[in-house]
Structure formats: C-alpha cells, structure tokens
C-alpha cells in the first residue's frame, strides 16, 4: 500500500502545487520544449568524449568546486570584457535561477515577472518559500519601460525575472526596460537570455548593462542554441559580489567533473556547435510566414519557437497533431499554441500536418 501526498507532513506552502510536467512522449516529431533538435555534430561529440574519458580517470576525487576552467571558458565565450570572477554556472540555468532565489528570495519575500512568462519561475520561487507575483504586458506581449518601472515600484519585489526573449511568447525585450526596472527597484534584477543566440544578429545583450549595476545578473543556457539540453549546463554573469552570494547556497561540488569536462569541450567547439542556429532561425521565419498564410496569427519571435493565435480549439488542434506524430505545446494561453523550430524536415512535417487540420478561426 502506498501513501498519498496528503498523508505526509509536507510544507504547507507546497500543498496543492503541481510539478513541472511538459509531456515527454516518444513521438517522431517533438517540438514542444524548445530543444535544439539537431544532434551534436560527430566531430564535436568525439572531442567531448575524449575529455570526458580523461575526467573519468579522476572521478575518485571531488571535482574543482570553483569550476575555474569552465568559468574562464564562459567568460571568453560571452566576451564584453568579462572574467571568471563574474561567472557562475549550474546544472541548467534552472539551477542557476534556483541559486539566485535561494540567496535573494525565500520565505516572506516576493519574486516578480511580467505574465505570461516562463512557467518554471513560479515553481522555482515557491520552492524557496517565496511568493510569485506578476505584472502585465501590452496586448502584443511587449513591455514599455515606464509602465514596467511603475509596476515594479508599486509591488516592491525582492527579485525580478525578465525573460529576454520571453518564453512562451518569443517577444524580444527592449534593454530600456532593464534599465528602467533596475532604477525602480531595490531588488535583484535577472535577465534570462536563454534564447539570446536566436535573436537579431545585431541584438544587444543585457551584458552591456552590467557595469555599475551590482544587483543585475544575466543568465544563459547551453540547452537551446548549443544543442546541450541533456548535459544540463546553464550559466550567469554578474558582479563578483553577486557570485559570492550564490556560493552561500549551492551544494558543494554541484557541477560534476564529467559535466565540467563536457561543457569545456563543447565551448571549445562553439563555432561548430552554434552552426545550426542560422538554419533554425530560417525555419522559425518559415513557420511564421506559413502560419500567416494559413490564417493564424504568429507573434514576433526572437527565439527558436513561435507562439501563434487564431486557434479555435487549442486542445483539439494539439490532439490532432499528436495523432499525426507531432508534439507541440499548449501553454494555456487562450486560442494559442507554441511550436519549436525543428530541422527542415520536422518543420515541414508540422506545417503540412497543421495545414491538413482546418482549425484557424
Ligand atoms: C529553456 C529555458 C531555460 C533553460 O533551462 P535549462 O535549465 O538551462 O535547460 C531557461 N529559461 C527559459 C526561459 C527557458 O525557456
């Protein structure tokens, strides 16, 4: 006989919550969690494997707790004059965000985001015992600097999470919003640039705003552009004092020697690892153009996915695609669905299947 959750002395503030649960169904075309659907190129995979083999010989010892070489590699990849003292990393940027919330949120504190935004933010906030509060966006999901600053000043949160571009809408973020929000708060401001590499070529990163802003942090991930979701590597740039705060809450040796070796080798091959980004961006733009032609309303996207409106019955369309072997995402926004840009063949399969279902209103 097994117990149920209500039989356990669970924390009161966790009662009634549901865990993150994007379906992991073994369908031929999986375009639901914004992965890079291109595999790691063979020559890079064998280079990574060589380094993992070397690291494996030392796994009787704990890894470098400060993952110094990896931080140097991230600093070099990010540029902007950053050095290792300004870099942090974790098992996915979700863990990096968790470290931030463990250090700066927690019981009695609030975490703020502009809804709709990344579905993990409330779960990460609640996991630390903090309260998740939301502000609003304009009808096209953009955020205006003055309005954003006013909302933040009003709610006075301890941590502000700005997703740039925003998931699930794809909306790029004006850097003026980051500046205005930073001025309007005493709290910590995090810009989540998980999809930065898929943005406009000339897009400016919030990394350019770090100088003189010790409460600002910019997080990135290797899960999307780097095709490294299964390796679980995310990272962040901030003031060295901010990094010191994260050291207070991380578990010792949180990044395994194998993870560090794999990530360092992948970063050494970043040009090859990122070669697919342009092709993915082409497929994203093709999705947008074709959805328009089919009568849907795709939203502007600076990421590797497209949110589209004009879906009469999202659940029915989601199901009809599922039955055709194609997995996309119902993010709960009325009359909308979200699809990740896949390989050319996967994208074609999605667009053809959707065209065969008459569901645009
Ligand atoms: C996918 C995603 C991440 C990345 O999560 P990882 O833990 O690094 O895999 C972070 N933020 C947003 C908004 C995302 O969509």
Short mmCIF file of C-alpha atoms and ligand atoms in Angstrom, two decimals, residues 92-94 118 121 163 167 192 194-195 221 223-224 232-233, ligand 1:
data_model
loop_
_atom_site.label_atom_id
_atom_site.label_comp_id
_atom_site.label_asym_id
_atom_site.label_seq_id
_atom_site.Cartn_x
_atom_site.Cartn_y
_atom_site.Cartn_z
CA UNK A 92 20.98 24.01 -16.31
CA UNK A 93 20.05 27.66 -15.98
CA UNK A 94 17.11 26.44 -13.88
CA UNK A 118 8.43 31.12 -18.25
CA UNK A 121 9.60 30.92 -12.49
CA UNK A 163 12.81 36.77 -19.80
CA UNK A 167 9.05 32.28 -23.21
CA UNK A 192 17.10 35.37 -18.60
CA UNK A 194 18.13 31.55 -22.64
CA UNK A 195 17.35 32.24 -26.31
CA UNK A 221 21.98 28.24 -21.05
CA UNK A 223 20.33 23.84 -23.57
CA UNK A 224 18.99 25.69 -26.60
CA UNK A 232 22.34 20.25 -18.08
CA UNK A 233 24.58 23.33 -18.19
C1 LIG B 1 14.62 26.51 -21.74
C2 LIG B 1 14.70 27.69 -20.83
C3 LIG B 1 15.72 27.78 -19.88
C4 LIG B 1 16.78 26.74 -19.83
O1 LIG B 1 16.67 25.85 -18.85
P1 LIG B 1 17.88 24.84 -18.59
O2 LIG B 1 17.69 24.51 -17.15
O3 LIG B 1 19.15 25.59 -18.83
O4 LIG B 1 17.72 23.70 -19.52
C5 LIG B 1 15.78 28.89 -19.08
N1 LIG B 1 14.90 29.89 -19.21
C6 LIG B 1 13.93 29.84 -20.13
C7 LIG B 1 13.00 30.98 -20.28
C8 LIG B 1 13.79 28.73 -20.95
O5 LIG B 1 12.81 28.69 -21.86
#
